[in-house]
C-alpha positions as MATLAB code, in Angstrom:
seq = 'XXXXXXXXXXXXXXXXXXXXXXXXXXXXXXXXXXXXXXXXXXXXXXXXXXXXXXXXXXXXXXXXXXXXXXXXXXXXXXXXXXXXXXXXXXXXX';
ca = [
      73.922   91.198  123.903;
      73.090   93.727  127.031;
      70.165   93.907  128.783;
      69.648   97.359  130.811;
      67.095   99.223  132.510;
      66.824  102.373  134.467;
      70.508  102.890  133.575;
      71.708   99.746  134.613;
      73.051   96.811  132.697;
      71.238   93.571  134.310;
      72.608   91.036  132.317;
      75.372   90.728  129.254;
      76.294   87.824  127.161;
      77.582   86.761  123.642;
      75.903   83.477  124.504;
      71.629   84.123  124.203;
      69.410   81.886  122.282;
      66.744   83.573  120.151;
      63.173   82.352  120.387;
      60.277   84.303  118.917;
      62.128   87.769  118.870;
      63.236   87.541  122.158;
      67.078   87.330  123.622;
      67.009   84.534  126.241;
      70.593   85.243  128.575;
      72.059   82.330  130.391;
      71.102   82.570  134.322;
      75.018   82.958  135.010;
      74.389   86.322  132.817;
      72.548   88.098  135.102;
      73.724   90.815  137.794;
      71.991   89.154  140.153;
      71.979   92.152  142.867;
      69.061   93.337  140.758;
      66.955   90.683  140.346;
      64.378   89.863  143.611;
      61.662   87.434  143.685;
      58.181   87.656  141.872;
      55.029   84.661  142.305;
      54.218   85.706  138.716;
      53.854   82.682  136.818;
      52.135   81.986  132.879;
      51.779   79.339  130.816;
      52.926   79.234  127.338;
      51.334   76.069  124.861;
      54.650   74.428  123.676;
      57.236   76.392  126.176;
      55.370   75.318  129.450;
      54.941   77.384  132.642;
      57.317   80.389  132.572;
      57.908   82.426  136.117;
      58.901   85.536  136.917;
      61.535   87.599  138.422;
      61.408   91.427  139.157;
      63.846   93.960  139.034;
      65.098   96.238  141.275;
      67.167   99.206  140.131;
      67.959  102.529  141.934;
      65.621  101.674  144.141;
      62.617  101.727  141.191;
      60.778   98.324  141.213;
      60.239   96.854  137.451;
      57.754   93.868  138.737;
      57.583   90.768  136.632;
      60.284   92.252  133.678;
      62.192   89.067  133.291;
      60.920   84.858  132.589;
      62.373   81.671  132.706;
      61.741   78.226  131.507;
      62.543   75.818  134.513;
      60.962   72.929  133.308;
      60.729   73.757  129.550;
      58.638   71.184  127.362;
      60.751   69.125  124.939;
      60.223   71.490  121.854;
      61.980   74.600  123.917;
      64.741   72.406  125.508;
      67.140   75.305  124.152;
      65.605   78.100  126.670;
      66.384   76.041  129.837;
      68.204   77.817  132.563;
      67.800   80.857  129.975;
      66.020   84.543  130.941;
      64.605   86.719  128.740;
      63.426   90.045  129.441;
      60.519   92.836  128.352;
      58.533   96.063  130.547;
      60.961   98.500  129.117;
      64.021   96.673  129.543;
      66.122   97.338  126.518;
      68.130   93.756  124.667;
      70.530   95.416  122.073;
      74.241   94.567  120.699;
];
């Protein structure tokens, strides 16, 4: 799988877990010279507390496009030290 936005692949892998339609990459997938620091943070009833990371890409700031699970609750063990990805960025094969 190949995440990309504004042109750019962000992350790749053959290795993402699939959780409720969404591609979650493994952290050592990412490019991270694209990826910058958002306080963003949700909470998700049997994921737990997701945060956030932005993207920067050409110089074009995509805030908040990507999540992770640090601390994942017990039924979504499989998405720790996973990322998944939405605002436009594009997860195809």
């Amino acid at each position: 799988m190949k995440a990309t936005w504004n042109g750019v692949t962000v992350a790749e892998s053959e290795d993402t877990v699939l959780v409720e339609g969404n591609h979650y990459f493994p952290e050592s997938a990412l490019k991270r010279e694209y990826f910058t620091f958002s306080n963003h943070k949700t909470m998700c009833p049997w994921k737990g507390q997701a945060t956030y990371l932005s993207l920067l890409v050409n110089g074009e700031l995509n805030p908040d496009a990507a999540w992770t699970y640090a601390d994942p609750k017990p039924e979504a063990e499989e998405i720790r030290g996973r990322v998944a990805f939405w605002k436009g960025v594009k997860v195809e094969a």
